[in-house]
């Protein structure tokens, strides 16, 4: 038994032995519960532990400088990656415009134009007495072949756009029906059967109510896609710009901080990093401004000019078909004459515009900005000649001189005839379209050249900036050793 002393105190039982080495004075306290977690709870605790470690490290100057160095390097690399990706994306968009999008818009335009011209040519050939003129027959067959070829090209990119695919399906289904009706009309006409005129009007009605609207929608869709990509090519890469400016500001702030702490004005590493960022910023700004101006010019003086010329040309071709169908109807063509007036008003404006309004008026205004209006002026002049000839055609037809009216309408050899003026106007519009396409190609190719080496250049300069920041901070850190 244990005996008690005179004081009456009870003996304290011995403590269990401590596992681990004894802790002397000043030793760190045992780790908290959060730091000894394991499993999923420990994984979730890691970010917090990392932040606390960084905060503890930044409390001292060397640790603070290390944190600044890591931040500058990461910001430089991120800015370089985002900048290079943005610039390369613009360059890819421009190449897509040149190699893919613009040719597809031209294919859709060719479908629309060829179908319109085929309808006008078929009607003109039908009016010819005796043997069908070989030139008109060849022109019609060429229109049919070109429409088929262009449609195949336009359809190659329509799969991802349901609206465009629907228009392609309509044309594919209805165009063979149209050509079949035209052949039936020709066969009846050769034999002198009056049913030929009925088949021709039925074919033209099919073309105007189903096929041409589908072709117009297909052309509109492809032109809108072209314009959208041109807009994308001129967008400012704001995210990359903000990152580069933030990097530049951080480098300047770091140098100011070091000057105040060390009283040293120059830090070669940070100066190199700042110079690399300034060079990247200036190079990118100049290249992107030049590229944006060039793409905008290609859109306005190229794509826009082509679009107006195409619309004017197609309106003229449809009006030409109305002119001949009015004669085919033999007194029952009021509907076609009304459509002729509407289409020519769309093309040259109302009578009070003096033939210088409408689509051709807009086209001339646009061409004047580019400095060359020769072909547009010629088209406007020939359009006026055509309208004068048309009035004579109507006077002859309305006064019972049908044969004279037909000759004036379809005989190319007549100096004051309708056909010659129409063909000369059409040739001028073809030249305007060619000039517009070349303008688009020249300006867009120049825009592509403005971005040459910019993407890899931005990436290299970002790496130089990161290396310069590292060397500059390392130089200061070595002073603490």
mmCIF file of N, CA and C in Angstrom, residues 315 319 338-353 355-361 387:
data_model
loop_
_atom_site.group_PDB
_atom_site.id
_atom_site.type_symbol
_atom_site.label_atom_id
_atom_site.label_comp_id
_atom_site.label_asym_id
_atom_site.label_seq_id
_atom_site.Cartn_x
_atom_site.Cartn_y
_atom_site.Cartn_z
ATOM 1 N N UNK A 315 -31.701 41.023 -112.146
ATOM 2 C CA UNK A 315 -32.934 41.768 -112.410
ATOM 3 C C UNK A 315 -33.086 42.019 -113.910
ATOM 4 N N UNK A 319 -36.009 40.623 -116.325
ATOM 5 C CA UNK A 319 -36.778 41.576 -117.127
ATOM 6 C C UNK A 319 -36.720 41.208 -118.609
ATOM 7 N N UNK A 338 -45.922 44.086 -116.606
ATOM 8 C CA UNK A 338 -45.897 44.692 -115.274
ATOM 9 C C UNK A 338 -44.634 44.282 -114.526
ATOM 10 N N UNK A 339 -44.282 43.005 -114.612
ATOM 11 C CA UNK A 339 -43.065 42.530 -113.952
ATOM 12 C C UNK A 339 -41.831 43.187 -114.570
ATOM 13 N N UNK A 340 -41.856 43.383 -115.895
ATOM 14 C CA UNK A 340 -40.744 44.054 -116.562
ATOM 15 C C UNK A 340 -40.537 45.454 -115.976
ATOM 16 N N UNK A 341 -41.607 46.190 -115.820
ATOM 17 C CA UNK A 341 -41.520 47.552 -115.281
ATOM 18 C C UNK A 341 -40.981 47.542 -113.855
ATOM 19 N N UNK A 342 -41.454 46.594 -113.041
ATOM 20 C CA UNK A 342 -40.990 46.509 -111.656
ATOM 21 C C UNK A 342 -39.494 46.190 -111.590
ATOM 22 N N UNK A 343 -39.056 45.264 -112.441
ATOM 23 C CA UNK A 343 -37.659 44.849 -112.408
ATOM 24 C C UNK A 343 -36.728 45.944 -112.926
ATOM 25 N N UNK A 344 -37.128 46.617 -113.992
ATOM 26 C CA UNK A 344 -36.269 47.679 -114.520
ATOM 27 C C UNK A 344 -36.245 48.894 -113.579
ATOM 28 N N UNK A 345 -37.338 49.120 -112.865
ATOM 29 C CA UNK A 345 -37.327 50.185 -111.855
ATOM 30 C C UNK A 345 -36.364 49.831 -110.728
ATOM 31 N N UNK A 346 -36.358 48.575 -110.352
ATOM 32 C CA UNK A 346 -35.396 48.122 -109.339
ATOM 33 C C UNK A 346 -33.967 48.295 -109.841
ATOM 34 N N UNK A 347 -33.775 48.130 -111.132
ATOM 35 C CA UNK A 347 -32.436 48.172 -111.706
ATOM 36 C C UNK A 347 -31.928 49.601 -111.900
ATOM 37 N N UNK A 348 -32.757 50.498 -112.466
ATOM 38 C CA UNK A 348 -32.292 51.854 -112.800
ATOM 39 C C UNK A 348 -33.074 52.951 -112.089
ATOM 40 N N UNK A 349 -34.039 52.570 -111.258
ATOM 41 C CA UNK A 349 -34.819 53.564 -110.545
ATOM 42 C C UNK A 349 -36.038 54.002 -111.334
ATOM 43 N N UNK A 350 -36.899 54.829 -110.736
ATOM 44 C CA UNK A 350 -38.099 55.325 -111.425
ATOM 45 C C UNK A 350 -37.716 56.280 -112.556
ATOM 46 N N UNK A 351 -38.661 56.610 -113.453
ATOM 47 C CA UNK A 351 -38.346 57.494 -114.588
ATOM 48 C C UNK A 351 -37.739 58.828 -114.172
ATOM 49 N N UNK A 352 -38.196 59.381 -113.049
ATOM 50 C CA UNK A 352 -37.676 60.688 -112.639
ATOM 51 C C UNK A 352 -36.211 60.635 -112.216
ATOM 52 N N UNK A 353 -35.667 59.417 -111.994
ATOM 53 C CA UNK A 353 -34.250 59.290 -111.633
ATOM 54 C C UNK A 353 -33.344 59.410 -112.848
ATOM 55 N N UNK A 355 -32.656 57.243 -115.108
ATOM 56 C CA UNK A 355 -31.865 56.048 -115.388
ATOM 57 C C UNK A 355 -30.635 55.895 -114.513
ATOM 58 N N UNK A 356 -30.489 56.750 -113.487
ATOM 59 C CA UNK A 356 -29.297 56.713 -112.642
ATOM 60 C C UNK A 356 -29.622 56.387 -111.193
ATOM 61 N N UNK A 357 -30.767 55.757 -110.975
ATOM 62 C CA UNK A 357 -31.132 55.352 -109.628
ATOM 63 C C UNK A 357 -31.046 53.841 -109.487
ATOM 64 N N UNK A 358 -31.783 53.295 -108.547
ATOM 65 C CA UNK A 358 -31.840 51.847 -108.371
ATOM 66 C C UNK A 358 -30.492 51.222 -108.058
ATOM 67 N N UNK A 359 -30.380 49.939 -108.401
ATOM 68 C CA UNK A 359 -29.157 49.194 -108.116
ATOM 69 C C UNK A 359 -27.956 49.755 -108.866
ATOM 70 N N UNK A 360 -28.166 50.155 -110.131
ATOM 71 C CA UNK A 360 -27.046 50.703 -110.895
ATOM 72 C C UNK A 360 -26.589 52.046 -110.331
ATOM 73 N N UNK A 361 -27.524 52.839 -109.802
ATOM 74 C CA UNK A 361 -27.145 54.093 -109.166
ATOM 75 C C UNK A 361 -26.307 53.857 -107.923
ATOM 76 N N UNK A 387 -34.092 50.216 -122.624
ATOM 77 C CA UNK A 387 -35.451 50.643 -122.278
ATOM 78 C C UNK A 387 -36.106 51.408 -123.430
#
